[in-house]
Amino acid sequence: MTEPILSVRGLTKRYPGVVANDGVDLALMGGEVHVLLGENGAGKSTLIAMLTGLQQPDAGDILVDGTPRVIASPREALRLGIACVYQTIMLSPTLTVAENLALGEPWWSRPDRAKIAAELAAMREDLDIAVDPDALAGDLSLGQQQQVEIARALMRGGRVLILDEATSMLTPAGADELGALIRRLAARGLAIVFISHKLNEALAFGDRVSVLRLGRKVGELTPDHIAAQPKEATMAEIVGLMFGRDRAEAMARTPRPASAEPPILQATGLSLQVPGGVGLKDVSLEVAPGEVLGIAGIDGNGQRELAEVLAGQRVAAGSIRLAGEAIDGLGVGARRRKGLRYLTDDRHHEGTVGPFAVAENFVTKDVGASPFWSAAGLVDKSAIGAHAARMVADFDVRTPSVATPIGRLSGGNMQKVILARELTGEAKVVIYAKPTYGLDVANTEATRARILAAAEAGVATVLISTDLDEILALSDRIAVMSAGRIVGTVPNGPDARAAVADLMVGRVAA
Amino acid sequence: MEQLLTVAFLTSLLAGAVTAGVPLLLAGLGEQVSEKAGVLNIGIEGMMLVGAYTGFVAAWSTGSFWLGFAAGAAGGMAVALLMALLCVRLGLNQIVVGIALTLGAEGITALLHHVQFSRTYPRLPGVETLPIPFLSEIPVLGRALFDRHPFVYLAVLMVPLLVFVFRRTGLGLHLQAAGDKPAALDAAGVSVVTTRTAAVLFTGAMAGMGGTYMANIGAGLFIPFMTGGAGFIGIVLAMLARGRPGWVLFGALLFGASMALTTALQVGGVNIPTDVIQMVPFAAVMAVLVIFGRRAKLPAALGLPYVRGER
């Protein structure tokens, strides 16, 4: 076999509390599309940041043409022929295409528009890259902007081209177009790294597949191996590597029998128009005390809107009753005082106030309430501190102190603070939105254990998640959302996975 | 009203507009470069004042106006270097640092002046002008515009020079990308920190020379706090000019004219309390901001420190 253009050996990067990359090995061959797969937080972005000089590894080597190199900056990476098309476009929107392509030239240079236009014209011939050199970059479509970035990489003599989730924002047709371009580039001898979390794309465009999970490379499928077996078998193999399915099934909960108690939360006929979004269309649901209602579905099908309507952050048509009492007219605070809690999926912006201390974040939803505020409306710092100390111990929040700004904590510890805030006091109904999104294994399990413990204690639970394994592991009943509707509700059990999958793709009406 | 339209009045007004406008032009052009690169340079007032002081001292002790400008540029750049270290390299808040530098510059120049000159205000000799042949013969315009110290012509020549740099050079692209999308510049392999530092230093040099002009040529002497908000007017000019140097020139002359009204009205024989007339430029700033404020289109990353990897 030929020598790889770029290879990494034992690459390791640690952040406080997390090992983002742990001894990763990778070899990139010319003429080959190497797909890098992994969930959010698997370490793909960190790996790319080290290859492109944005981050420095803590251990391990990067070899270019067999020679170990230190890639100190993006400039150095470019000099070595490593170029990257990022998930977010790296073009200056107020410059033209030609000016953007000239951006890396030294400051004293005179940008040569004619030369760049000629090079672009040549690429139109060879590679079917078609962009107007005089158009403002900000006016181009996303697909065209990516073509500009690829053209730039080629003009700089790039031999390794990294595409970081380049298809994530494209239409399916745009993604296919990009895939075809990638194949043409590989045919020219470039080594391509294609990062994605879409399996079908990975197999359609890629030659070789490496899977990252929790910072480790858990497997590599060679071109021969992929060619030798049917596509379905490859997919199953990759899914097993990506998600470690055995673990998810190990903690499955035995669903409880349908509750005899009357439902505590009843929503009927919720409808909401959202400009440019799916909104809600006649959504009804009910949850009994101690019951876990899972809400499955592909992200963006109205789950966030539903959660916000239930929590009182949005107003929708229809009715919502809590313990038999209509709460439609009540705001977030009033609903919270009645025991309705909402755990947002946006823990950095909506869930916490980054610069505020951990202790303060425990009470941001109880401003003005005793015992944290005196009758005269003054803050009682000692009460807040004592409460925080108790919560930190109970929920195992790893923080230097309760006075630390919460923005400095990891996502997992932030989530513990939010869980503590929502689950303490008179919590009767809790709505969780993607509660374990972006968390590592230990924190995911701790969070799930909290959710189940609260349900055991009688809390009616609405669990919104895009992770089907999570829904199957925790729920008693599962509702499936699609295009703003609940398209069906099934009891959890051995057949639930297939039933939910059918509902998600709209094959059966339950 | 007729007495206002005499040759003497118009000449005095135009000449005064140029004298008051040159420091604004230099400050505005300098600020424009910083802002283009994404640095809101509030310290420019301090850079002007330090430039006025160092420029005056150099000219006073050597007798050379040109050495004065060199020293003024160096003084302004010294303050700018501090600003670049704190705001560009260390990423501190640009507004806070800018205000601190301005206040600090006011204090230190007043102190140094007091130590060196006690309560005296020595004057520099009058400047020699360089009349441009033929053009300086034009009535009214000639005396006011084409019979000036050569530095004035150089200051105006900065306008086409900057247009050229912005439109036709790699540096212009770097500056614009540093202000609009610094991550794109970084990914293209150009250092955002270096680009922004260079821009801030350029602003310091321009502001310093603007201050020197105010002291050495405009007034002929240094008085503590003499810049009196000229740097802030420069910031307004840069913001309203939307990245175009020609507009800074136009605005600088407009504000210069409103500042020159005081003397011109006296020459014209109209007596209005000077306090009222001295308010004119600032009233003009407010009027312009109200009328054109919405037009100000600022770079997307203006005022935001660039930290690699944070998006």
mmCIF file with all atom_site columns, C-alpha atoms in Angstrom, chain B residues 49-160:
data_model
loop_
_atom_site.group_PDB
_atom_site.id
_atom_site.type_symbol
_atom_site.label_atom_id
_atom_site.label_alt_id
_atom_site.label_comp_id
_atom_site.label_asym_id
_atom_site.label_entity_id
_atom_site.label_seq_id
_atom_site.pdbx_PDB_ins_code
_atom_site.Cartn_x
_atom_site.Cartn_y
_atom_site.Cartn_z
_atom_site.occupancy
_atom_site.B_iso_or_equiv
_atom_site.pdbx_formal_charge
_atom_site.auth_seq_id
_atom_site.auth_comp_id
_atom_site.auth_asym_id
_atom_site.auth_atom_id
_atom_site.pdbx_PDB_model_num
ATOM 1   C CA . LEU B 1 49  ? -3.665  64.612 23.107 1.00 0.00 ? 49  LEU B CA 1
ATOM 2   C CA . VAL B 1 50  ? -0.406  62.738 23.685 1.00 0.00 ? 50  VAL B CA 1
ATOM 3   C CA . GLY B 1 51  ? 0.509   63.386 20.052 1.00 0.00 ? 51  GLY B CA 1
ATOM 4   C CA . ALA B 1 52  ? -0.225  67.073 20.541 1.00 0.00 ? 52  ALA B CA 1
ATOM 5   C CA . TYR B 1 53  ? 2.058   67.196 23.550 1.00 0.00 ? 53  TYR B CA 1
ATOM 6   C CA . THR B 1 54  ? 4.988   65.176 22.182 1.00 0.00 ? 54  THR B CA 1
ATOM 7   C CA . GLY B 1 55  ? 4.689   66.927 18.819 1.00 0.00 ? 55  GLY B CA 1
ATOM 8   C CA . PHE B 1 56  ? 4.703   70.334 20.444 1.00 0.00 ? 56  PHE B CA 1
ATOM 9   C CA . VAL B 1 57  ? 7.668   69.577 22.697 1.00 0.00 ? 57  VAL B CA 1
ATOM 10  C CA . ALA B 1 58  ? 9.677   68.196 19.778 1.00 0.00 ? 58  ALA B CA 1
ATOM 11  C CA . ALA B 1 59  ? 8.937   71.168 17.555 1.00 0.00 ? 59  ALA B CA 1
ATOM 12  C CA . TRP B 1 60  ? 9.557   73.633 20.374 1.00 0.00 ? 60  TRP B CA 1
ATOM 13  C CA . SER B 1 61  ? 12.921  72.170 21.288 1.00 0.00 ? 61  SER B CA 1
ATOM 14  C CA . THR B 1 62  ? 14.220  71.426 17.769 1.00 0.00 ? 62  THR B CA 1
ATOM 15  C CA . GLY B 1 63  ? 12.476  74.163 15.822 1.00 0.00 ? 63  GLY B CA 1
ATOM 16  C CA . SER B 1 64  ? 11.418  71.651 13.172 1.00 0.00 ? 64  SER B CA 1
ATOM 17  C CA . PHE B 1 65  ? 7.742   71.196 12.366 1.00 0.00 ? 65  PHE B CA 1
ATOM 18  C CA . TRP B 1 66  ? 8.487   67.919 10.604 1.00 0.00 ? 66  TRP B CA 1
ATOM 19  C CA . LEU B 1 67  ? 10.247  66.492 13.641 1.00 0.00 ? 67  LEU B CA 1
ATOM 20  C CA . GLY B 1 68  ? 7.202   67.641 15.548 1.00 0.00 ? 68  GLY B CA 1
ATOM 21  C CA . PHE B 1 69  ? 4.932   65.515 13.372 1.00 0.00 ? 69  PHE B CA 1
ATOM 22  C CA . ALA B 1 70  ? 7.268   62.533 13.713 1.00 0.00 ? 70  ALA B CA 1
ATOM 23  C CA . ALA B 1 71  ? 7.251   62.891 17.487 1.00 0.00 ? 71  ALA B CA 1
ATOM 24  C CA . GLY B 1 72  ? 3.476   63.342 17.480 1.00 0.00 ? 72  GLY B CA 1
ATOM 25  C CA . ALA B 1 73  ? 3.036   60.145 15.467 1.00 0.00 ? 73  ALA B CA 1
ATOM 26  C CA . ALA B 1 74  ? 5.352   58.334 17.874 1.00 0.00 ? 74  ALA B CA 1
ATOM 27  C CA . GLY B 1 75  ? 3.437   59.657 20.887 1.00 0.00 ? 75  GLY B CA 1
ATOM 28  C CA . GLY B 1 76  ? 0.106   58.575 19.447 1.00 0.00 ? 76  GLY B CA 1
ATOM 29  C CA . MET B 1 77  ? 1.520   55.169 18.567 1.00 0.00 ? 77  MET B CA 1
ATOM 30  C CA . ALA B 1 78  ? 2.818   54.681 22.111 1.00 0.00 ? 78  ALA B CA 1
ATOM 31  C CA . VAL B 1 79  ? -0.733  55.020 23.453 1.00 0.00 ? 79  VAL B CA 1
ATOM 32  C CA . ALA B 1 80  ? -2.002  52.870 20.582 1.00 0.00 ? 80  ALA B CA 1
ATOM 33  C CA . LEU B 1 81  ? 0.502   50.158 21.427 1.00 0.00 ? 81  LEU B CA 1
ATOM 34  C CA . LEU B 1 82  ? -0.922  49.986 24.932 1.00 0.00 ? 82  LEU B CA 1
ATOM 35  C CA . MET B 1 83  ? -4.424  49.797 23.485 1.00 0.00 ? 83  MET B CA 1
ATOM 36  C CA . ALA B 1 84  ? -3.380  47.034 21.063 1.00 0.00 ? 84  ALA B CA 1
ATOM 37  C CA . LEU B 1 85  ? -1.752  45.005 23.834 1.00 0.00 ? 85  LEU B CA 1
ATOM 38  C CA . LEU B 1 86  ? -4.750  45.268 26.128 1.00 0.00 ? 86  LEU B CA 1
ATOM 39  C CA . CYS B 1 87  ? -7.601  45.032 23.651 1.00 0.00 ? 87  CYS B CA 1
ATOM 40  C CA . VAL B 1 88  ? -6.261  43.035 20.719 1.00 0.00 ? 88  VAL B CA 1
ATOM 41  C CA . ARG B 1 89  ? -3.785  40.681 22.325 1.00 0.00 ? 89  ARG B CA 1
ATOM 42  C CA . LEU B 1 90  ? -5.394  40.281 25.745 1.00 0.00 ? 90  LEU B CA 1
ATOM 43  C CA . GLY B 1 91  ? -8.953  40.817 24.529 1.00 0.00 ? 91  GLY B CA 1
ATOM 44  C CA . LEU B 1 92  ? -10.029 43.320 27.194 1.00 0.00 ? 92  LEU B CA 1
ATOM 45  C CA . ASN B 1 93  ? -13.115 45.454 26.710 1.00 0.00 ? 93  ASN B CA 1
ATOM 46  C CA . GLN B 1 94  ? -12.321 48.087 24.078 1.00 0.00 ? 94  GLN B CA 1
ATOM 47  C CA . ILE B 1 95  ? -14.647 50.721 25.459 1.00 0.00 ? 95  ILE B CA 1
ATOM 48  C CA . VAL B 1 96  ? -13.356 50.531 29.009 1.00 0.00 ? 96  VAL B CA 1
ATOM 49  C CA . VAL B 1 97  ? -9.708  50.537 27.928 1.00 0.00 ? 97  VAL B CA 1
ATOM 50  C CA . GLY B 1 98  ? -10.349 53.365 25.454 1.00 0.00 ? 98  GLY B CA 1
ATOM 51  C CA . ILE B 1 99  ? -11.925 55.579 28.099 1.00 0.00 ? 99  ILE B CA 1
ATOM 52  C CA . ALA B 1 100 ? -9.160  54.764 30.568 1.00 0.00 ? 100 ALA B CA 1
ATOM 53  C CA . LEU B 1 101 ? -6.472  55.641 28.026 1.00 0.00 ? 101 LEU B CA 1
ATOM 54  C CA . THR B 1 102 ? -8.150  58.943 27.202 1.00 0.00 ? 102 THR B CA 1
ATOM 55  C CA . LEU B 1 103 ? -8.485  59.915 30.861 1.00 0.00 ? 103 LEU B CA 1
ATOM 56  C CA . GLY B 1 104 ? -4.937  58.788 31.531 1.00 0.00 ? 104 GLY B CA 1
ATOM 57  C CA . ALA B 1 105 ? -3.609  60.780 28.574 1.00 0.00 ? 105 ALA B CA 1
ATOM 58  C CA . GLU B 1 106 ? -5.402  63.905 29.777 1.00 0.00 ? 106 GLU B CA 1
ATOM 59  C CA . GLY B 1 107 ? -3.832  63.551 33.185 1.00 0.00 ? 107 GLY B CA 1
ATOM 60  C CA . ILE B 1 108 ? -0.318  62.752 32.085 1.00 0.00 ? 108 ILE B CA 1
ATOM 61  C CA . THR B 1 109 ? -0.044  65.466 29.430 1.00 0.00 ? 109 THR B CA 1
ATOM 62  C CA . ALA B 1 110 ? -1.346  68.095 31.865 1.00 0.00 ? 110 ALA B CA 1
ATOM 63  C CA . LEU B 1 111 ? 1.154   66.894 34.465 1.00 0.00 ? 111 LEU B CA 1
ATOM 64  C CA . LEU B 1 112 ? 4.116   66.809 32.086 1.00 0.00 ? 112 LEU B CA 1
ATOM 65  C CA . HIS B 1 113 ? 3.222   70.217 30.729 1.00 0.00 ? 113 HIS B CA 1
ATOM 66  C CA . HIS B 1 114 ? 3.043   71.617 34.229 1.00 0.00 ? 114 HIS B CA 1
ATOM 67  C CA . VAL B 1 115 ? 6.390   70.089 35.189 1.00 0.00 ? 115 VAL B CA 1
ATOM 68  C CA . GLN B 1 116 ? 8.105   71.348 32.072 1.00 0.00 ? 116 GLN B CA 1
ATOM 69  C CA . PHE B 1 117 ? 6.535   74.747 31.475 1.00 0.00 ? 117 PHE B CA 1
ATOM 70  C CA . SER B 1 118 ? 4.927   75.549 34.823 1.00 0.00 ? 118 SER B CA 1
ATOM 71  C CA . ARG B 1 119 ? 2.165   78.023 33.989 1.00 0.00 ? 119 ARG B CA 1
ATOM 72  C CA . THR B 1 120 ? 3.698   79.467 30.843 1.00 0.00 ? 120 THR B CA 1
ATOM 73  C CA . TYR B 1 121 ? 2.461   78.630 27.382 1.00 0.00 ? 121 TYR B CA 1
ATOM 74  C CA . PRO B 1 122 ? 5.340   79.220 24.981 1.00 0.00 ? 122 PRO B CA 1
ATOM 75  C CA . ARG B 1 123 ? 4.363   79.834 21.370 1.00 0.00 ? 123 ARG B CA 1
ATOM 76  C CA . LEU B 1 124 ? 5.899   78.375 18.268 1.00 0.00 ? 124 LEU B CA 1
ATOM 77  C CA . PRO B 1 125 ? 6.782   80.714 15.410 1.00 0.00 ? 125 PRO B CA 1
ATOM 78  C CA . GLY B 1 126 ? 4.252   80.967 12.609 1.00 0.00 ? 126 GLY B CA 1
ATOM 79  C CA . VAL B 1 127 ? 4.425   78.286 9.930  1.00 0.00 ? 127 VAL B CA 1
ATOM 80  C CA . GLU B 1 128 ? 5.699   78.765 6.448  1.00 0.00 ? 128 GLU B CA 1
ATOM 81  C CA . THR B 1 129 ? 3.089   77.883 3.878  1.00 0.00 ? 129 THR B CA 1
ATOM 82  C CA . LEU B 1 130 ? 3.645   76.260 0.527  1.00 0.00 ? 130 LEU B CA 1
ATOM 83  C CA . PRO B 1 131 ? 1.444   78.095 -1.966 1.00 0.00 ? 131 PRO B CA 1
ATOM 84  C CA . ILE B 1 132 ? 0.554   75.931 -4.906 1.00 0.00 ? 132 ILE B CA 1
ATOM 85  C CA . PRO B 1 133 ? 1.226   77.854 -8.109 1.00 0.00 ? 133 PRO B CA 1
ATOM 86  C CA . PHE B 1 134 ? -1.854  79.200 -9.921 1.00 0.00 ? 134 PHE B CA 1
ATOM 87  C CA . LEU B 1 135 ? -4.342  77.438 -7.637 1.00 0.00 ? 135 LEU B CA 1
ATOM 88  C CA . SER B 1 136 ? -3.415  79.662 -4.741 1.00 0.00 ? 136 SER B CA 1
ATOM 89  C CA . GLU B 1 137 ? -4.319  82.696 -6.876 1.00 0.00 ? 137 GLU B CA 1
ATOM 90  C CA . ILE B 1 138 ? -8.001  81.783 -7.053 1.00 0.00 ? 138 ILE B CA 1
ATOM 91  C CA . PRO B 1 139 ? -10.018 84.296 -5.046 1.00 0.00 ? 139 PRO B CA 1
ATOM 92  C CA . VAL B 1 140 ? -11.339 83.053 -1.700 1.00 0.00 ? 140 VAL B CA 1
ATOM 93  C CA . LEU B 1 141 ? -10.562 79.371 -2.373 1.00 0.00 ? 141 LEU B CA 1
ATOM 94  C CA . GLY B 1 142 ? -6.915  79.947 -3.200 1.00 0.00 ? 142 GLY B CA 1
ATOM 95  C CA . ARG B 1 143 ? -5.858  81.494 0.102  1.00 0.00 ? 143 ARG B CA 1
ATOM 96  C CA . ALA B 1 144 ? -7.951  79.106 2.156  1.00 0.00 ? 144 ALA B CA 1
ATOM 97  C CA . LEU B 1 145 ? -7.124  75.826 0.455  1.00 0.00 ? 145 LEU B CA 1
ATOM 98  C CA . PHE B 1 146 ? -3.936  76.108 -1.581 1.00 0.00 ? 146 PHE B CA 1
ATOM 99  C CA . ASP B 1 147 ? -1.718  78.289 0.566  1.00 0.00 ? 147 ASP B CA 1
ATOM 100 C CA . ARG B 1 148 ? -1.120  75.983 3.508  1.00 0.00 ? 148 ARG B CA 1
ATOM 101 C CA . HIS B 1 149 ? 1.619   74.113 5.301  1.00 0.00 ? 149 HIS B CA 1
ATOM 102 C CA . PRO B 1 150 ? 2.672   71.145 3.127  1.00 0.00 ? 150 PRO B CA 1
ATOM 103 C CA . PHE B 1 151 ? 1.439   68.759 5.842  1.00 0.00 ? 151 PHE B CA 1
ATOM 104 C CA . VAL B 1 152 ? -2.136  69.732 4.975  1.00 0.00 ? 152 VAL B CA 1
ATOM 105 C CA . TYR B 1 153 ? -1.689  68.507 1.418  1.00 0.00 ? 153 TYR B CA 1
ATOM 106 C CA . LEU B 1 154 ? -0.202  65.244 2.717  1.00 0.00 ? 154 LEU B CA 1
ATOM 107 C CA . ALA B 1 155 ? -3.164  64.788 5.050  1.00 0.00 ? 155 ALA B CA 1
ATOM 108 C CA . VAL B 1 156 ? -5.589  65.207 2.162  1.00 0.00 ? 156 VAL B CA 1
ATOM 109 C CA . LEU B 1 157 ? -3.513  62.835 0.026  1.00 0.00 ? 157 LEU B CA 1
ATOM 110 C CA . MET B 1 158 ? -4.147  60.180 2.693  1.00 0.00 ? 158 MET B CA 1
ATOM 111 C CA . VAL B 1 159 ? -7.720  60.005 1.371  1.00 0.00 ? 159 VAL B CA 1
ATOM 112 C CA . PRO B 1 160 ? -6.911  58.594 -2.096 1.00 0.00 ? 160 PRO B CA 1
#
